[in-house]
Coordinates of C-alpha atoms in Angstrom, one line a residue:
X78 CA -16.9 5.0 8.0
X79 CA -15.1 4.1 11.2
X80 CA -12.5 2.7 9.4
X81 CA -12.3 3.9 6.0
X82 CA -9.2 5.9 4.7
X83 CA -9.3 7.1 1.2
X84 CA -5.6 6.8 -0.4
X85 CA -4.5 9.8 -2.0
X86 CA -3.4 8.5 -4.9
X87 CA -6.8 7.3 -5.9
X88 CA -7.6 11.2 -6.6
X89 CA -3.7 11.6 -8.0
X90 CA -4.2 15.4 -9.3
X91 CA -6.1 16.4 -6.1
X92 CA -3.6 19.2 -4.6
X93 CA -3.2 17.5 -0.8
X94 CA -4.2 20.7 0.9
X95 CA -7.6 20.5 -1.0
X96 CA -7.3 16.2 -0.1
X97 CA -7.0 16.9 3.7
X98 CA -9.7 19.7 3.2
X99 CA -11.8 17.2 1.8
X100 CA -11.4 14.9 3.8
X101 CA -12.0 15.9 6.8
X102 CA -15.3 17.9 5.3
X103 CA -16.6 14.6 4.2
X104 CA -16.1 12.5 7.8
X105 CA -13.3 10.9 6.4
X106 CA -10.9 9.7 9.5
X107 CA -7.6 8.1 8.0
X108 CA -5.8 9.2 4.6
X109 CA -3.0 7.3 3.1
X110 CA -0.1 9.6 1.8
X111 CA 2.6 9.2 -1.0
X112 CA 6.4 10.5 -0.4
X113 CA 6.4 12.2 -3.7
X114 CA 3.0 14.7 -3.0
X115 CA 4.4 15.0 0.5
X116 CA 7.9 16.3 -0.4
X117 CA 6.8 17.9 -3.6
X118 CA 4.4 20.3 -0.1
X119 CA 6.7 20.5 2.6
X120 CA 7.3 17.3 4.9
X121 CA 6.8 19.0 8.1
X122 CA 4.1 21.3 6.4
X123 CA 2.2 18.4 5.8
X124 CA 2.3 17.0 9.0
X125 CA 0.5 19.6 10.6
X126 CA -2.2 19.8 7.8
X127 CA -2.9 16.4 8.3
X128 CA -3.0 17.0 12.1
X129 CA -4.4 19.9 12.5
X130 CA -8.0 18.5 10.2
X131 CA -7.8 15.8 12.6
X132 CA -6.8 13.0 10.1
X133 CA -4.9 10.1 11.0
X134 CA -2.1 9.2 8.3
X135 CA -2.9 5.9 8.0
X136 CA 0.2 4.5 5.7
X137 CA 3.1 6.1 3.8
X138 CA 3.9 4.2 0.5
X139 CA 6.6 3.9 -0.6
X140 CA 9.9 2.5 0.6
X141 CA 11.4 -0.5 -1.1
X142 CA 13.0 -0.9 -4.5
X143 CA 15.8 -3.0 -3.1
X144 CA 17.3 -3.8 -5.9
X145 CA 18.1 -0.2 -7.5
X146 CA 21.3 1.3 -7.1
X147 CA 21.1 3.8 -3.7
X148 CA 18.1 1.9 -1.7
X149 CA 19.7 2.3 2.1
X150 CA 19.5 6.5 1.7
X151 CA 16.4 6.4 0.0
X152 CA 14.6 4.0 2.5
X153 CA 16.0 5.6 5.7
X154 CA 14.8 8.6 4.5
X155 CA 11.4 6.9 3.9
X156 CA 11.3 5.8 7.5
X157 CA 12.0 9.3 8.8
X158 CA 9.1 10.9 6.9
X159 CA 6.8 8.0 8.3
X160 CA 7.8 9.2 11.4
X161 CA 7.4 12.6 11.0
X162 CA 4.2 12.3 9.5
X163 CA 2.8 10.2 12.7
X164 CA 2.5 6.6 10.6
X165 CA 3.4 3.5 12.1
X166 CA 3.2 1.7 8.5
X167 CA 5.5 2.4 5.9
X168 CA 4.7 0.4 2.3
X169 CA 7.3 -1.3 0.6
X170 CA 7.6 -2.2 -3.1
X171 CA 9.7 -4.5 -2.8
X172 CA 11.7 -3.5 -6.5
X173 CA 12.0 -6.0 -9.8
X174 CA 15.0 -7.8 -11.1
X175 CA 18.5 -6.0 -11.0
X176 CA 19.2 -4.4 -14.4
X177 CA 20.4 -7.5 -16.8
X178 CA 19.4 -10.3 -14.0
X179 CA 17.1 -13.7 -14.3
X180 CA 17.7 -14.3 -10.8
X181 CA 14.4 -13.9 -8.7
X182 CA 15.5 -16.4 -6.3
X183 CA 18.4 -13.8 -5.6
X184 CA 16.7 -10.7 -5.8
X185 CA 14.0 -12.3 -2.9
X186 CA 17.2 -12.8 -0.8
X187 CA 18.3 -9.5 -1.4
X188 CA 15.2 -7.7 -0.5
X189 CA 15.3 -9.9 3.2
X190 CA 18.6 -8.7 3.4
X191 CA 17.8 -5.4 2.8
X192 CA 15.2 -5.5 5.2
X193 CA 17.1 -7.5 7.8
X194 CA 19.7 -3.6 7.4
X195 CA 16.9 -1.4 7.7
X196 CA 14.6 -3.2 11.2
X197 CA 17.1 -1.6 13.6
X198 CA 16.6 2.1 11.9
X199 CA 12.4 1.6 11.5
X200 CA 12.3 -0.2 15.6
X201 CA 14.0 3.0 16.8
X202 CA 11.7 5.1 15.0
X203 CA 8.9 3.3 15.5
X204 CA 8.0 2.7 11.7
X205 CA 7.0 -0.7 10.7
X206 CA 8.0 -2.4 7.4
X207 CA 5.5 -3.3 5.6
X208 CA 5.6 -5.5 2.6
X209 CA 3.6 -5.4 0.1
X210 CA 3.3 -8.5 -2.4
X211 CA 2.6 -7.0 -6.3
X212 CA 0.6 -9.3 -8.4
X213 CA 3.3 -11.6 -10.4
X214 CA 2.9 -9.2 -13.8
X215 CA 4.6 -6.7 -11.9
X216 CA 7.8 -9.2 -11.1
X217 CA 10.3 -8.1 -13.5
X218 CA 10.2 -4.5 -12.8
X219 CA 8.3 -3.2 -9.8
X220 CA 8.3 -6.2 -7.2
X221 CA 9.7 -9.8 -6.6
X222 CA 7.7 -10.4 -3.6
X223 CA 4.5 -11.6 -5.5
X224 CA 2.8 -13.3 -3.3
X225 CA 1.2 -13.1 0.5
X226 CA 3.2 -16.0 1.2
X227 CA 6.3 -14.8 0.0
X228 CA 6.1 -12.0 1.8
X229 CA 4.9 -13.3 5.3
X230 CA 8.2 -15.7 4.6
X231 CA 10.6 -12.7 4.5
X232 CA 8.5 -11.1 7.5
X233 CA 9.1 -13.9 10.1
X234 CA 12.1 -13.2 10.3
X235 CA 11.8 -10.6 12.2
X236 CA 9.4 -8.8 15.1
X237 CA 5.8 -8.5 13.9
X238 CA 5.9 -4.5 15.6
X239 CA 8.8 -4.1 13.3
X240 CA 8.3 -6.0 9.9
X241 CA 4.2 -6.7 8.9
X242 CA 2.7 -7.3 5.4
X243 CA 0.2 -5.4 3.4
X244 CA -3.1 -7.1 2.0
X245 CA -4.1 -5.6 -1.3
X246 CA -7.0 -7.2 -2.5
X247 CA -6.6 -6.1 -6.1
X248 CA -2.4 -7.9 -5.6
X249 CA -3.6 -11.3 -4.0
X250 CA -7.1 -12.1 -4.7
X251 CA -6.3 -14.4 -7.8
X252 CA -3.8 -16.8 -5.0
X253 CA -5.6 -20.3 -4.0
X254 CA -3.7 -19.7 -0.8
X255 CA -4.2 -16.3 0.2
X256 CA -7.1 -17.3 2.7
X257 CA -5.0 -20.0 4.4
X258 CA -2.4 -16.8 4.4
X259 CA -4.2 -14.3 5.4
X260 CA -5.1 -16.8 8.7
X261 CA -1.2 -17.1 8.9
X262 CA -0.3 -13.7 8.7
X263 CA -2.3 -12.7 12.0
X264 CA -0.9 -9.8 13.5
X265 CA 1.9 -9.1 10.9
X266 CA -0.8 -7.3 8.6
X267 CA 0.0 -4.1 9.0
X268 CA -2.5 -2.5 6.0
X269 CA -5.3 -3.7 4.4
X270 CA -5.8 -1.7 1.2
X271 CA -9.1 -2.3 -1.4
X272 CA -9.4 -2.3 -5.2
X273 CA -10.9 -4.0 -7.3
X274 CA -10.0 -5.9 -11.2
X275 CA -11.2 -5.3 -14.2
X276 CA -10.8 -5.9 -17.8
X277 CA -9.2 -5.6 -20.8
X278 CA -6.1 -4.4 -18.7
X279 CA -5.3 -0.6 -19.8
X280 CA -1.1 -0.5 -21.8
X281 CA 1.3 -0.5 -19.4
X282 CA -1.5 -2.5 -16.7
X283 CA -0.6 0.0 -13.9
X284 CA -4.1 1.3 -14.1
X285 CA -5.8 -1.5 -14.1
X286 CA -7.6 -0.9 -10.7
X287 CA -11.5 0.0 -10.5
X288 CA -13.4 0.6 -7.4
X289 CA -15.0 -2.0 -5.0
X290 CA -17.5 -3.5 -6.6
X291 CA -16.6 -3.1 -10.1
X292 CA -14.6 -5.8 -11.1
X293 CA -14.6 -9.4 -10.3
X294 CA -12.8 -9.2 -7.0
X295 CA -14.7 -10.6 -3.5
X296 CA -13.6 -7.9 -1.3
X297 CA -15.9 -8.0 0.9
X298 CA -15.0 -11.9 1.8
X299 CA -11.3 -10.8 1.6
X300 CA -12.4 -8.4 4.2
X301 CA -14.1 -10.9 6.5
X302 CA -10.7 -12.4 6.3
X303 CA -8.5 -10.0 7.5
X304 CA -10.9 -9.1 10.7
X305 CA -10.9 -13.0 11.4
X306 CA -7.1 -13.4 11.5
X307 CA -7.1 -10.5 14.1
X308 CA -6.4 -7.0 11.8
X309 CA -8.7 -4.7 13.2
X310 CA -7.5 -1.3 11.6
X311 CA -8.0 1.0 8.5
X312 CA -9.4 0.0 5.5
X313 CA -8.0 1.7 2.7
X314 CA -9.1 2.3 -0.8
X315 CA -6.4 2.8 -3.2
X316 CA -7.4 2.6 -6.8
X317 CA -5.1 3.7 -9.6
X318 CA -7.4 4.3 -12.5
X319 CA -7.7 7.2 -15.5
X320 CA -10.8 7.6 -15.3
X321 CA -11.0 8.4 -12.3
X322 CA -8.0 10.7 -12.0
X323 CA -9.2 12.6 -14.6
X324 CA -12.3 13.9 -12.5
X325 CA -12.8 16.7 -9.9
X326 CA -11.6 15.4 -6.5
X327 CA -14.6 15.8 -4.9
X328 CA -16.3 13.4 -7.0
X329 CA -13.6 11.2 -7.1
X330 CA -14.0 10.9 -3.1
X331 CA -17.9 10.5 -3.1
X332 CA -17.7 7.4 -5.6
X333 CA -15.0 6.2 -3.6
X334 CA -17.0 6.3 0.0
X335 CA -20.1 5.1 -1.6
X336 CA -18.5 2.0 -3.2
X337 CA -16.5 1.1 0.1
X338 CA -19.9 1.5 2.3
X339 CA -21.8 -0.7 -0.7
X340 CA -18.9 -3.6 -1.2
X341 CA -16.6 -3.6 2.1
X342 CA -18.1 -3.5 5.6

């Protein structure tokens, strides 16, 4: 359990107070936080819930979305709340194709250059960027970055303390090259976040997650991957799934800690 943190969203209607509460009941030493339940409580608010159960935040999603209209405000403010909240790693989703565009060659360079605006801002607060490659059915409209190696090519750009890239097993397990990525990406992963894929793929494929070990994913070698290339920090489950969002929180975080202690360490 050392290094398990349980991302809120994968229990979406838990209230956070009740999350946190949770949490740190169950042993529980890292939770991952979304801007939107965060605001929706009471920025500072939360950060002294999560500090005061003794929980470290262990990843802010999201930042990104480069391409939409507004992206500078809406990141810096991203950045702050990482910092407020006592996280070093801020997700990015990276954004789809501008409104009317085919150009995902252009959209990649406009999410480096975006990036390449924001380092200064996230160095000074020390907030690192971290992109997160979306499997390629998400391309059009959530994220050009698809892959691991896309996204270690925008991060070398810059400082690994300052710009890092998130492993999600249930974005990158399908790429022939991830492994020979992952060995590349060294100490530019900044999160390493779990779910697994199954099938048929739910309307709308969003919720297409399940928990380790119940889909055809090999976590655990993914896993082994990640510690070999140097990352030696939370593992988090994030699992975006009905079913399980439509039980009592509780439950939702017992399934989730047995299935990371049966499928991940």
């Amino acid at each position: 359990m050392a290094r398990f943190s349980f991302n809120q969203a994968t229990a979406k209607h838990w209230p956070l107070a009740d999350v946190v509460a949770g949490c740190a009941a169950a042993g529980v030493p890292g939770i991952g936080l979304w801007r939107e339940p965060v605001q929706e409580y009471g920025l500072d608010r939360a950060a002294r819930l999560v500090r005061d159960a003794g929980l470290a935040v262990t990843s802010l999603c999201r930042g990104g979305f480069f391409t939409a209209p507004g992206w500078r405000d809406e990141n810096r403010r991203a950045i702050e709340e990482a910092a407020t909240l006592g996280t070093r790693e801020l997700v990015l989703v990276s954004g789809g194709l501008p409104p009317g565009s085919r150009d995902v060659d252009g959209a990649r360079r406009q999410v480096a250059d975006a990036i390449a605006a924001l380092a200064p801002e996230a160095r000074a607060a020390g907030v690192r960027l971290a992109i997160e490659p979306l499997h390629p059915m998400f391309c059009a409209d959530r994220c050009v970055v698809t892959t691991l190696g896309q996204a270690l090519d925008i991060a070398e750009q810059f400082d690994p303390a300052v710009v890092g890239v998130v492993v999600d097993t249930y974005h990158v397990w399908w790429d022939d090259t991830v492994y020979a990525q992952i060995a590349r990406a060294g100490d530019r992963i900044a999160a390493f976040q779990v779910a697994d894929w199954v099938t048929p793929l739910p309307e709308g494929v969003l919720l297409g997650r399940a928990l380790p070990g119940e889909g055809c994913v090999e976590v655990r070698r993914l896993r082994e991957a990640v510690d070999a290339a140097g990352y030696t920090g939370p593992v988090e489950v994030e699992v975006f799934q009905a079913d399980l969002w439509s039980r009592p929180g509780p439950d939702v975080l017992a399934a989730t800690i047995a299935s990371y202690l049966a499928h991940v360490p």
